[in-house]
Coordinates of C-alpha atoms and ligand atoms in Angstrom, one line a residue:
X1 CA 0.0 0.0 0.0
X2 CA 1.3 3.4 -0.9
X3 CA 2.3 5.8 1.9
X4 CA -0.2 8.3 0.5
X5 CA -3.0 5.8 0.9
X6 CA -1.8 4.8 4.3
X7 CA -1.7 8.5 5.4
X8 CA -5.1 9.0 4.0
X9 CA -6.5 5.9 5.8
X10 CA -4.8 6.9 9.1
X11 CA -6.1 10.4 9.1
X12 CA -9.6 9.2 7.9
X13 CA -9.6 6.7 10.9
X14 CA -8.7 9.5 13.3
X15 CA -11.4 11.6 11.7
X16 CA -14.0 8.8 12.0
X17 CA -13.1 8.2 15.6
X18 CA -13.5 11.9 16.4
X19 CA -16.8 11.8 14.5
X20 CA -18.1 8.7 16.3
X21 CA -17.1 10.2 19.7
X22 CA -18.8 13.5 18.8
X23 CA -21.9 11.7 17.6
X24 CA -22.1 9.5 20.6
X25 CA -21.6 12.4 23.0
X26 CA -24.3 14.4 21.2
X27 CA -26.7 11.4 21.2
X28 CA -26.3 10.9 25.0
X29 CA -26.4 14.5 25.8
X30 CA -29.7 14.8 23.8
X31 CA -31.1 11.7 25.5
X32 CA -30.3 13.0 28.9
X33 CA -31.6 16.4 28.2
X34 CA -34.9 14.9 26.8
X35 CA -35.3 12.8 29.8
X36 CA -34.7 15.7 32.2
X37 CA -37.1 17.8 30.1
X38 CA -39.7 15.1 30.4
X39 CA -39.3 15.1 34.2
X40 CA -39.7 18.8 34.4
X41 CA -42.3 19.5 31.8
X42 CA -44.8 16.8 32.3
X43 CA -44.6 15.4 35.8
X44 CA -43.5 18.6 37.5
X45 CA -46.3 20.6 35.9
X46 CA -48.9 17.9 36.9
X47 CA -47.6 18.1 40.5
X48 CA -48.0 21.9 40.3
X49 CA -51.6 21.7 38.9
X50 CA -52.7 19.1 41.5
X51 CA -51.1 21.1 44.3
X52 CA -53.0 24.2 43.2
X53 CA -56.2 22.2 42.8
X54 CA -55.8 20.8 46.4
X55 CA -55.1 24.3 47.6
X56 CA -58.4 25.6 46.0
X57 CA -60.3 22.5 47.3
X58 CA -59.1 23.1 50.8
X59 CA -60.3 26.7 50.9
X60 CA -63.5 27.1 53.1
X61 CA -65.2 29.0 50.4
X62 CA -64.8 26.4 47.6
X63 CA -67.7 27.8 45.6
X64 CA -65.8 31.0 44.8
X65 CA -62.5 29.2 44.0
X66 CA -64.3 26.7 41.8
X67 CA -63.3 28.6 38.7
X68 CA -59.6 28.6 39.7
X69 CA -59.9 24.9 40.4
X70 CA -61.4 24.2 37.0
X71 CA -58.7 26.3 35.2
X72 CA -56.0 24.1 36.7
X73 CA -58.0 21.0 35.9
X74 CA -58.2 22.0 32.3
X75 CA -54.4 22.4 32.2
X76 CA -54.1 18.9 33.9
X77 CA -56.4 17.4 31.3
X78 CA -54.1 18.4 28.5
X79 CA -51.0 17.2 30.4
X80 CA -51.7 13.5 30.8
X81 CA -48.5 11.5 30.7
X82 CA -48.6 8.6 33.1
X83 CA -50.7 5.4 32.6
X84 CA -53.8 5.7 34.8
X85 CA -53.5 9.5 35.0
X86 CA -56.3 9.9 32.5
X87 CA -58.8 7.8 34.4
X88 CA -58.0 9.6 37.7
X89 CA -58.2 13.0 36.0
X90 CA -61.6 12.0 34.4
X91 CA -62.7 11.0 37.9
X92 CA -61.8 14.4 39.2
X93 CA -63.8 16.0 36.3
X94 CA -66.7 13.7 37.0
X95 CA -66.8 14.5 40.7
X96 CA -66.4 18.2 40.0
X97 CA -69.4 18.1 37.6
X98 CA -71.4 16.2 40.3
X99 CA -70.3 18.7 42.9
X100 CA -71.4 21.6 40.8
X101 CA -74.8 20.0 40.2
X102 CA -75.6 19.3 43.9
X103 CA -76.6 21.5 46.7
X104 CA -76.5 18.9 49.3
X105 CA -73.7 19.6 51.7
X106 CA -73.2 15.9 52.4
X107 CA -72.9 15.2 48.7
X108 CA -70.6 18.1 48.3
X109 CA -68.3 16.8 51.0
X110 CA -68.4 13.3 49.5
X111 CA -67.4 14.6 46.1
X112 CA -64.7 16.8 47.5
X113 CA -63.3 13.8 49.3
X114 CA -63.4 11.8 46.1
X115 CA -61.7 14.6 44.2
X116 CA -59.0 14.9 46.9
X117 CA -58.4 11.2 46.8
X118 CA -58.1 11.2 43.0
X119 CA -55.8 14.3 43.1
X120 CA -53.6 12.6 45.7
X121 CA -53.4 9.5 43.5
X122 CA -52.4 11.6 40.5
X123 CA -49.7 13.3 42.7
X124 CA -48.6 10.0 43.9
X125 CA -48.5 8.6 40.3
X126 CA -46.4 11.6 39.1
X127 CA -44.1 11.5 42.1
X128 CA -43.4 7.9 41.4
X129 CA -42.9 8.7 37.7
X130 CA -40.4 11.5 38.6
X131 CA -38.5 9.1 40.8
X132 CA -38.6 6.4 38.0
X133 CA -37.5 8.9 35.3
X134 CA -34.8 10.3 37.5
X135 CA -33.5 6.8 38.0
X136 CA -33.8 6.2 34.3
X137 CA -31.9 9.4 33.5
X138 CA -29.3 8.3 36.1
X139 CA -29.0 5.0 34.4
X140 CA -28.8 6.5 31.0
X141 CA -26.0 8.9 32.3
X142 CA -24.3 5.9 33.8
X143 CA -24.5 3.8 30.7
X144 CA -23.5 6.8 28.6
X145 CA -20.5 7.3 30.9
X146 CA -19.5 3.6 30.5
X147 CA -20.2 3.7 26.8
X148 CA -18.1 6.9 26.3
X149 CA -15.4 5.6 28.6
X150 CA -15.3 2.4 26.6
X151 CA -15.2 4.0 23.2
X152 CA -13.1 6.9 24.4
X153 CA -10.6 4.3 25.7
X154 CA -10.6 2.4 22.4
X155 CA -10.2 5.7 20.5
X156 CA -7.4 6.7 22.9
X157 CA -5.6 3.5 22.3
X158 CA -6.0 3.8 18.6
X159 CA -4.8 7.4 18.6
X160 CA -2.0 6.6 21.0
X161 CA -0.7 3.8 18.9
X162 CA -1.1 6.1 15.9
X163 CA 0.9 8.8 17.7
X164 CA 3.6 6.3 18.8
X165 CA 3.9 4.4 15.6
X166 CA 3.2 6.9 12.8
X167 CA 6.2 9.2 13.3
X168 CA 8.5 6.2 13.4
X169 CA 6.8 4.8 10.4
X170 CA 7.7 7.9 8.4
X171 CA 11.0 8.8 10.2
X172 CA 12.7 5.4 10.5
X173 CA 13.1 4.7 6.8
X174 CA 14.3 8.3 6.3
X175 CA 16.8 7.8 9.1
X176 CA 18.0 4.6 7.6
X177 CA 18.2 6.2 4.2
X178 CA 20.2 9.1 5.6
X179 CA 22.6 6.6 7.3
X180 CA 22.9 4.8 4.0
X181 CA 23.7 7.9 2.1
X182 CA 26.4 8.8 4.6
X183 CA 27.9 5.4 4.2
X184 CA 27.9 5.9 0.4
X185 CA 29.5 9.3 0.9
X186 CA 32.2 7.5 3.0
X187 CA 32.7 5.2 0.0
X188 CA 31.2 2.1 1.7
X189 CA 29.5 0.9 -1.4
X190 CA 28.5 -2.4 0.3
X191 CA 25.8 -0.7 2.3
X192 CA 22.3 -1.9 1.5
X193 CA 18.8 -0.8 2.9
X194 CA 16.7 -3.7 4.1
X195 CA 13.1 -2.3 4.3
X196 CA 11.0 -4.4 1.9
X197 CA 7.6 -2.7 2.2
X198 CA 5.7 -2.3 -1.0
X199 CA 5.2 1.5 -0.5
X200 CA 7.3 4.4 -1.7
X201 CA 10.0 3.6 0.9
X202 CA 10.3 0.1 -0.5
X203 CA 10.8 1.7 -4.0
X204 CA 13.3 4.1 -2.5
X205 CA 15.3 1.3 -0.8
X206 CA 15.3 -0.7 -4.0
X207 CA 16.6 2.3 -6.0
X208 CA 19.2 3.0 -3.3
X209 CA 20.4 -0.6 -3.3
X210 CA 20.7 -0.7 -7.1
X211 CA 22.6 2.6 -7.0
X212 CA 25.0 1.3 -4.3
X213 CA 25.5 -1.9 -6.4
X214 CA 26.3 0.1 -9.5
X215 CA 28.7 2.3 -7.6
X216 CA 30.3 -0.8 -6.1
X217 CA 30.7 -2.4 -9.5
X218 CA 32.0 0.9 -10.9
X219 CA 34.4 1.4 -8.1
X220 CA 35.7 -2.2 -8.4
X221 CA 36.1 -2.0 -12.1
X222 CA 37.8 1.4 -11.8
X223 CA 39.9 0.2 -8.9
X224 CA 41.1 -2.8 -10.7
X225 CA 41.9 -0.7 -13.7
X226 CA 43.7 1.9 -11.6
X227 CA 45.7 -0.8 -9.7
X228 CA 46.6 -2.4 -13.0
X229 CA 47.8 1.0 -14.4
X230 CA 49.7 1.7 -11.2
X231 CA 51.5 -1.7 -11.4
X232 CA 52.3 -1.0 -15.1
X233 CA 53.8 2.4 -14.3
X234 CA 55.7 1.0 -11.3
X235 CA 57.1 -1.7 -13.5
X236 CA 58.1 0.8 -16.1
X237 CA 59.8 3.0 -13.5
X238 CA 61.5 0.1 -11.8
X239 CA 62.9 -1.2 -15.1
X240 CA 64.4 2.1 -16.0
X241 CA 68.2 2.5 -16.2
X242 CA 67.9 5.9 -14.8
X243 CA 67.3 6.6 -11.1
X244 CA 63.8 8.0 -10.4
X245 CA 62.5 9.4 -7.2
X246 CA 59.0 10.9 -6.7
X247 CA 58.0 13.5 -4.1
X248 CA 54.6 14.8 -3.2
X249 CA 53.8 18.5 -3.0
X250 CA 55.0 18.6 0.7
X251 CA 58.3 17.0 -0.3
X252 CA 57.5 13.6 1.2
X253 CA 59.1 10.7 -0.8
X254 CA 56.4 8.7 -2.6
X255 CA 58.5 6.2 -4.6
X256 CA 62.1 5.4 -5.4
X257 CA 63.2 2.9 -8.1
X258 CA 65.9 0.3 -7.6
X259 CA 68.5 2.2 -9.5
X260 CA 67.9 5.3 -7.4
X261 CA 68.0 3.1 -4.2
X262 CA 71.5 1.8 -5.3
X263 CA 72.7 5.3 -6.0
X264 CA 71.5 6.7 -2.7
X265 CA 72.9 3.6 -0.9
X266 CA 69.8 3.3 1.1
X267 CA 66.9 0.9 1.2
X268 CA 63.2 1.7 0.5
X269 CA 62.3 1.9 4.2
X270 CA 64.8 4.7 4.7
X271 CA 63.3 6.8 2.0
X272 CA 59.6 6.1 1.2
X273 CA 57.2 8.2 3.3
X274 CA 60.1 10.3 4.7
X275 CA 60.4 14.1 4.5
X276 CA 63.0 14.5 1.7
X277 CA 64.9 17.5 3.2
X278 CA 65.4 15.5 6.5
X279 CA 66.9 12.5 4.6
X280 CA 69.0 15.0 2.5
X281 CA 70.7 16.1 5.7
X282 CA 72.5 12.8 5.8
X283 CA 72.6 12.0 2.1
X284 CA 74.7 14.3 -0.2
X285 CA 73.2 12.9 -3.4
X286 CA 69.7 13.7 -2.3
X287 CA 70.9 17.1 -1.1
X288 CA 72.3 17.8 -4.6
X289 CA 69.1 16.6 -6.2
X290 CA 66.9 18.9 -4.2
X291 CA 69.2 21.9 -4.6
X292 CA 68.0 23.8 -7.7
X293 CA 71.4 25.4 -8.1
X294 CA 73.2 22.2 -8.7
X295 CA 73.0 21.5 -12.4
X296 CA 76.4 20.0 -13.2
X297 CA 76.8 16.3 -13.9
X298 CA 77.1 14.2 -10.7
X299 CA 79.8 11.7 -10.3
X300 CA 78.5 8.8 -8.2
X301 CA 80.4 5.8 -6.9
X302 CA 78.0 2.8 -6.8
X303 CA 78.3 -0.9 -7.6
X304 CA 82.1 -0.7 -7.3
X305 CA 82.4 1.7 -10.2
X306 CA 82.2 5.4 -11.0
X307 CA 79.2 6.5 -13.0
X308 CA 78.1 9.9 -14.2
X309 CA 74.6 11.2 -13.9
X310 CA 72.7 14.2 -15.0
X311 CA 69.9 15.5 -12.9
X312 CA 66.5 16.3 -14.3
X313 CA 63.7 17.8 -12.2
X314 CA 60.1 17.8 -13.3
X315 CA 57.2 19.5 -11.5
X316 CA 54.0 17.5 -11.8
X317 CA 51.2 19.8 -12.7
X318 CA 47.6 18.8 -13.0
X319 CA 44.7 20.9 -14.2
X320 CA 42.9 22.3 -11.2
X321 CA 39.5 22.3 -12.8
X322 CA 38.2 22.5 -16.2
X323 CA 36.6 26.0 -16.0
X324 CA 35.3 26.0 -19.6
X325 CA 34.8 22.3 -20.5
X326 CA 33.0 23.3 -23.7
X327 CA 36.0 25.2 -24.9
X328 CA 38.4 22.5 -23.6
X329 CA 40.6 25.2 -21.9
X330 CA 42.3 24.7 -18.6
X331 CA 43.4 27.9 -16.9
X332 CA 44.8 26.8 -13.6
X333 CA 47.2 24.1 -12.7
X334 CA 48.1 22.7 -9.3
X335 CA 51.5 21.3 -8.4
X336 CA 51.0 17.9 -6.9
X337 CA 54.7 17.0 -6.5
X338 CA 57.9 16.6 -8.3
X339 CA 60.0 13.8 -9.9
X340 CA 63.7 13.8 -10.0
X341 CA 65.5 11.7 -12.6
X342 CA 69.1 10.8 -12.4
X343 CA 70.1 10.1 -16.1
X344 CA 73.0 7.7 -16.5
X345 CA 75.3 9.5 -18.9
X346 CA 78.4 7.4 -18.1
X347 CA 78.6 6.2 -21.7
X348 CA 78.4 9.7 -23.1
X349 CA 80.8 10.9 -20.6
X350 CA 83.3 8.2 -21.6
X351 CA 82.8 9.0 -25.3
X352 CA 83.3 12.7 -24.5
X353 CA 86.4 11.9 -22.5
X354 CA 87.7 9.9 -25.5
X355 CA 86.9 12.7 -27.8
X356 CA 88.6 15.3 -25.6
X357 CA 91.7 13.1 -25.3
X358 CA 91.7 12.6 -29.0
X359 CA 91.4 16.3 -29.7
X360 CA 94.1 17.1 -27.1
X361 CA 96.5 14.5 -28.7
X362 CA 95.8 15.6 -32.3
X363 CA 96.1 19.3 -31.6
X364 CA 99.2 18.8 -29.6
X365 CA 100.8 16.7 -32.3
X366 CA 99.8 19.2 -35.0
X367 CA 101.1 22.2 -33.1
X368 CA 104.9 21.3 -33.6
X369 CA 104.8 20.7 -37.4
X370 CA 102.5 23.7 -38.0
X371 CA 104.9 25.9 -36.0
X372 CA 107.9 24.6 -38.0
X373 CA 106.0 25.4 -41.2
X374 CA 105.4 28.9 -39.9
X375 CA 109.1 29.3 -39.1
X376 CA 110.1 28.0 -42.5
X377 CA 107.7 30.3 -44.4
X378 CA 109.0 33.2 -42.3
X379 CA 112.6 32.3 -43.4
X380 CA 111.5 32.1 -47.0
X381 CA 109.7 35.4 -46.8
X382 CA 112.7 37.1 -45.2
X383 CA 114.6 36.1 -48.3
X384 CA 117.2 34.3 -46.2
X385 CA 117.0 31.4 -48.7
X386 CA 117.3 33.7 -51.7
X387 CA 114.9 36.0 -53.6
X388 CA 111.4 35.0 -54.5
X389 CA 109.5 36.0 -57.6
X390 CA 106.1 37.8 -57.0
X391 CA 104.1 34.5 -57.5
X392 CA 106.3 32.7 -55.0
X393 CA 105.9 35.6 -52.6
X394 CA 102.0 35.4 -52.9
X395 CA 102.1 31.7 -52.3
X396 CA 104.2 32.1 -49.2
X397 CA 101.9 34.8 -47.8
X398 CA 98.9 32.5 -48.4
X399 CA 100.7 29.6 -46.7
X400 CA 101.5 31.9 -43.8
X401 CA 97.8 32.9 -43.5
X402 CA 96.6 29.3 -43.5
X403 CA 99.4 28.4 -41.1
X404 CA 98.3 31.2 -38.8
X405 CA 94.7 30.0 -39.0
X406 CA 95.7 26.4 -38.3
X407 CA 97.7 27.4 -35.3
X408 CA 94.7 29.4 -34.0
X409 CA 92.5 26.4 -34.4
X410 CA 94.9 23.9 -32.8
X411 CA 95.5 26.3 -29.9
X412 CA 91.8 26.7 -29.4
X413 CA 91.2 22.9 -29.6
X414 CA 94.1 22.2 -27.2
X415 CA 92.8 24.8 -24.7
X416 CA 89.3 23.4 -24.9
X417 CA 90.5 19.8 -24.5
X418 CA 92.6 20.9 -21.5
X419 CA 89.6 22.7 -20.0
X420 CA 87.3 19.8 -20.5
X421 CA 89.6 17.2 -19.1
X422 CA 90.4 19.4 -16.2
X423 CA 94.1 19.4 -17.0
X424 CA 94.4 23.1 -17.3
X425 CA 96.8 24.7 -14.9
X426 CA 96.5 28.3 -14.3
X427 CA 99.4 30.3 -13.1
X428 CA 97.7 33.1 -11.3
X429 CA 100.1 35.8 -10.1
X430 CA 100.0 39.6 -9.9
X431 CA 100.4 40.9 -13.4
X432 CA 100.4 44.3 -15.2
X433 CA 97.2 44.6 -17.3
X434 CA 99.0 47.2 -19.4
X435 CA 101.6 44.6 -20.4
X436 CA 99.0 42.1 -21.2
X437 CA 97.0 44.5 -23.3
X438 CA 100.0 45.8 -25.1
X439 CA 101.0 42.2 -26.0
X440 CA 97.5 41.6 -27.4
X441 CA 97.5 44.8 -29.4
X442 CA 100.9 43.9 -30.9
X443 CA 99.7 40.4 -31.8
X444 CA 96.7 41.7 -33.7
X445 CA 98.3 44.8 -35.2
X446 CA 99.1 43.3 -38.6
X447 CA 95.5 41.9 -38.8
X448 CA 94.1 45.4 -38.1
X449 CA 96.4 47.0 -40.7
X450 CA 95.2 44.5 -43.4
X451 CA 91.7 45.9 -42.9
X452 CA 92.9 49.5 -42.3
X453 CA 91.3 49.4 -38.9
X454 CA 92.5 51.9 -36.3
X455 CA 92.9 51.3 -32.6
X456 CA 91.9 54.0 -30.2
X457 CA 93.6 53.0 -26.9
X458 CA 92.8 54.7 -23.7
X459 CA 94.2 53.8 -20.2
X460 CA 96.1 55.4 -17.4
X461 CA 99.7 54.4 -16.8
X462 CA 99.0 53.9 -13.1
X463 CA 96.5 51.1 -13.5
X464 CA 96.9 48.6 -10.7
X465 CA 98.2 45.1 -11.1
X466 CA 95.7 42.3 -11.5
X467 CA 95.6 38.7 -10.3
X468 CA 95.8 36.7 -13.5
X469 CA 97.4 34.0 -15.5
X470 CA 99.4 36.3 -17.9
X471 CA 99.6 34.0 -20.8
X472 CA 95.9 32.9 -20.8
X473 CA 94.6 36.4 -20.2
X474 CA 96.7 37.7 -23.1
X475 CA 95.2 34.8 -25.2
X476 CA 91.7 36.0 -24.2
X477 CA 92.3 39.7 -25.0
X478 CA 94.0 38.8 -28.3
X479 CA 91.0 36.6 -29.1
X480 CA 88.6 39.5 -28.3
X481 CA 90.5 42.0 -30.3
X482 CA 90.9 39.6 -33.2
X483 CA 87.1 39.0 -33.2
X484 CA 86.5 42.8 -33.1
X485 CA 88.8 43.1 -36.2
X486 CA 87.2 40.1 -38.0
X487 CA 83.6 41.1 -37.5
X488 CA 84.3 44.9 -38.2
X489 CA 84.0 46.7 -41.5
X490 CA 87.2 47.9 -43.1
X491 CA 88.6 51.3 -42.1
X492 CA 86.6 51.3 -38.9
X493 CA 87.8 52.1 -35.4
X494 CA 88.2 49.8 -32.4
X495 CA 88.2 51.4 -29.0
X496 CA 90.2 49.7 -26.3
X497 CA 90.1 51.2 -22.8
X498 CA 90.9 50.2 -19.3
X499 CA 89.0 51.3 -16.2
X500 CA 89.9 50.8 -12.6
X501 CA 87.4 50.4 -9.7
X502 CA 88.1 49.7 -6.0
X503 CA 88.4 46.0 -6.5
X504 CA 88.6 45.4 -10.2
X505 CA 90.2 46.4 -13.5
X506 CA 87.9 46.4 -16.6
X507 CA 89.2 46.1 -20.1
X508 CA 86.6 47.2 -22.6
X509 CA 86.8 46.4 -26.4
X510 CA 84.3 48.3 -28.5
X511 CA 84.0 47.7 -32.3
X512 CA 81.9 49.3 -35.0
X513 CA 81.1 45.9 -36.7
X514 CA 78.0 44.0 -37.6
X515 CA 76.9 43.6 -34.0
X516 CA 75.1 40.6 -32.5
X517 CA 71.2 40.1 -32.6
X518 CA 69.8 40.1 -29.1
X519 CA 68.5 36.5 -29.3
X520 CA 72.1 35.3 -29.7
X521 CA 73.8 37.4 -26.9
X522 CA 73.3 34.6 -24.3
X523 CA 74.5 31.9 -26.6
X524 CA 77.8 33.2 -28.0
X525 CA 79.7 32.0 -24.9
X526 CA 78.5 28.4 -25.5
X527 CA 80.9 25.9 -27.1
X528 CA 80.8 25.6 -30.9
X529 CA 78.1 28.3 -31.1
X530 CA 78.4 30.7 -34.0
X531 CA 75.8 33.3 -34.9
X532 CA 73.9 31.8 -37.9
X533 CA 75.0 33.4 -41.1
X534 CA 78.5 34.3 -39.9
X535 CA 80.7 34.5 -43.0
X536 CA 84.1 34.4 -41.4
X537 CA 85.9 31.2 -40.7
X538 CA 86.0 30.1 -37.1
X539 CA 85.3 27.3 -34.6
X540 CA 82.9 28.9 -32.2
X541 CA 85.3 28.0 -29.4
X542 CA 87.2 31.3 -28.7
X543 CA 84.6 33.0 -26.5
X544 CA 83.7 29.7 -24.6
X545 CA 87.3 29.1 -23.8
X546 CA 87.8 32.8 -22.9
X547 CA 84.9 32.7 -20.4
X548 CA 86.2 29.5 -18.8
X549 CA 89.8 31.0 -18.5
X550 CA 88.5 34.3 -17.0
X551 CA 86.0 32.8 -14.6
X552 CA 88.7 30.3 -13.4
X553 CA 90.7 33.4 -12.4
X554 CA 87.7 34.9 -10.5
X555 CA 87.0 37.4 -13.2
X556 CA 84.1 37.9 -15.6
X557 CA 83.4 38.4 -19.3
X558 CA 80.3 40.0 -20.7
X559 CA 78.9 41.4 -23.9
X560 CA 76.7 44.2 -25.0
X561 CA 75.8 44.7 -28.6
X562 CA 73.5 46.6 -30.9
X563 CA 72.8 44.7 -34.1
X564 CA 74.2 46.6 -37.1
X565 CA 76.0 49.2 -34.9
X566 CA 78.7 47.3 -33.0
X567 CA 79.6 45.2 -30.0
X568 CA 81.2 45.9 -26.6
X569 CA 83.1 43.1 -24.8
X570 CA 84.0 43.8 -21.2
X571 CA 86.6 41.8 -19.3
X572 CA 86.7 42.2 -15.5
X573 CA 89.9 41.1 -13.7
X574 CA 90.4 41.1 -9.9
X575 CA 92.9 43.6 -8.6
X576 CA 96.0 42.4 -6.8
X577 CA 96.6 44.0 -3.4
X578 CA 100.0 42.5 -2.7
Ligands
ADP601 P1 84.6 32.1 -33.7 O1 84.9 33.6 -33.8 O2 85.7 31.3 -33.9 O3 83.4 31.7 -34.5 P2 84.0 32.8 -31.0 O4 83.7 32.0 -29.8 O5 85.1 33.7 -30.9 O6 84.1 31.8 -32.2 O7 82.7 33.7 -31.4 C1 81.4 33.1 -31.4 C2 80.5 33.8 -32.3 O8 80.2 35.1 -31.8 C3 81.1 34.2 -33.6 O9 80.9 33.1 -34.6 C4 80.4 35.4 -34.1 O10 79.2 35.1 -34.7 C5 80.1 36.1 -32.7 N1 81.0 37.2 -32.4 C6 82.1 37.1 -31.6 N2 82.7 38.3 -31.5 C7 82.0 39.2 -32.2 C8 82.0 40.6 -32.5 N3 83.0 41.3 -32.0 N4 81.1 41.1 -33.3 C9 80.1 40.4 -33.9 N5 80.0 39.0 -33.6 C10 80.9 38.5 -32.8

C-alpha cells in the first residue's frame, strides 16, 4: 500500500473516531436532556396543577374558588403523561361536575373527598414517575458514561498507537536512508537498505540498493583498472636504467626505483614516506638533487664503479579544474609534487672523454709541425734562402695565413681539451694589465692593418696590477680584439680602454662591426656556437674558452651589442693588493 493511501487511511480513521465520539456524545447529551425535560415539563407541571387544585379545594369558600380549580383541571387534562392518570383526571372531572350540580352539603363533602383522593393518587402517580424517570436518567447517564469511557478508551488506544507508531513509520526509513547515504559518501558501497515494504519507501530502498550496487561495480572495475595501471607504471619506473625518485607536494618521498636506491645507498624503508629535506641532511646525493642550483653532472660511486649522472627535475602539474569544458581550456594548474630523474650519462661521458683526449693529442701533435711550417715560411719570406719571384711571394703569404689559422684552431682545440679534461693549470700571479693589453695589441696589429682598422687606446699608466694568468689572459684579450677586427668593417675604429674600480680592472673592447642580434647574446659563450649566417671562418670555441679562463681566475666576461652598430666586450679582472 502506498504511503499516500496509508496516510489518507490513518487520518480518515482519526477523523471517523473523532466523528463517532462526537456523535455518541451528542446522542447521549440529547437523550439526557430529553429525559430531564420530560421530568420537568410533564410530571412537575402535573404536581403543580394538583397542588393548586388541592389548595383551592381546601379553601373554606370552595364555591368562589371553583373557577380557579377548573382552570388548573383543564391544564391537567391536557398534560396526561402517566398510565392511569387519564382515568384519575376523568374521575376528578366527574366529581367536579357532580359537585357543581348538587346543593347537598353531604354530597358536596363526599365529592370533595373523592376529588382529593383522586388528586392525591395523581400526585402519587407523578411523584413515582419522577423518581422512576430520575432513576432512568441516572441509568442513561451511567451507561453513557460507561459507553463513552469504553469507546473513548478504544479511541485513545488507537490514537496513542497512531501517535507512537506513525512518526516512526515515516521517520525510521528516512533515518535509515540518511545513514545509507552517509555510508555511500564515505565510499562504503557495500551498504544496503533492508526495508522491503511495497510502498514508496520500498521503492526508495530498491533504488538506493541498485545505485549502491552500481557504484560498487564501478568502483571495483575502476579500482582494478587503476591498480593495473599503477602496477604497469611501477614496472616501467622500476625497469628504467635511470634513477627515479618521486616526491609529493609537501616533499614527502612517494617512490624510489631500484637504480635510485642503489645510487642513494639506502633501502626503501629509509626513504619512502620520509620528509626528503630530512633525509637530505645525511645524504649528499639527495641534497644535490633537491638543490635547484646544482646543475652539473654528478659523479657517483656505486656498484664498485664510478658513474656519471645528469639530474632532471620535473614539476608534476595537474589541471585544477576545467573551467570551460565546452572550450576545452584549462586555466589553472596545481603542483602535486615533483619527480627527479638521475640520467645515467656514463657512456656519453666516456665518449666525451675519449673525444677530448683525441682532440688534445691531435692538436698537440699538430702544433709542432705547424709551428715549424710557420718558421720555414718566415725564413722564405725574409729572403734568407734567396729571392722570391712575386708569384712565389704570394704563395708564401697565403701559406702563412693558412698556417696562422691552423695554429689558432689547434691552440683553441688544445685549450678546450685541457679545460674539459680538467688538465688546465692556471698560473695566477700579480700581473700588469697594461703589459697584457700591449701584447694583445701587438699580436693583432698586422691583422688590423690589413683591414685598415685603427685602434683608439685609452688607459692610465697607473692602472693597478691584477691577479691573472698572464699567458691565458693575453690569449683571451688577443682573441677578443681579433674577433673585433674580424667582425668589423674595413677602415673602422676599435676602442680599447681600461678602467679601474676599487676592486677590479675592466678592459673594454668596442667595435663598429656588424653587432650581434639580441637573441644570440646569451649563446655566444657556448661551445661551438656561431651566430647563424656568420661569414668568417671560425670554430665557435674562442669565447667559450675565454669565459672559462677568465672565470677560473675569479673574473668575468660580458657582452653588450646593438645589431648593425657594433659590440662591446667587457673583461673584468680582480685587482691584486699584494
Ligand atoms: P669564432 O669567432 O671562432 O666563430 P667565437 O667563440 O670567438 O668563435 O665567437 C662566437 C661567435 O660570436 C662568432 O661566430 C660570431 O658570430 C660572434 N662574435 C664574436 N665576437 C663578435 C664581434 N666582435 N662582433 C660580432 N659578432 C661576434
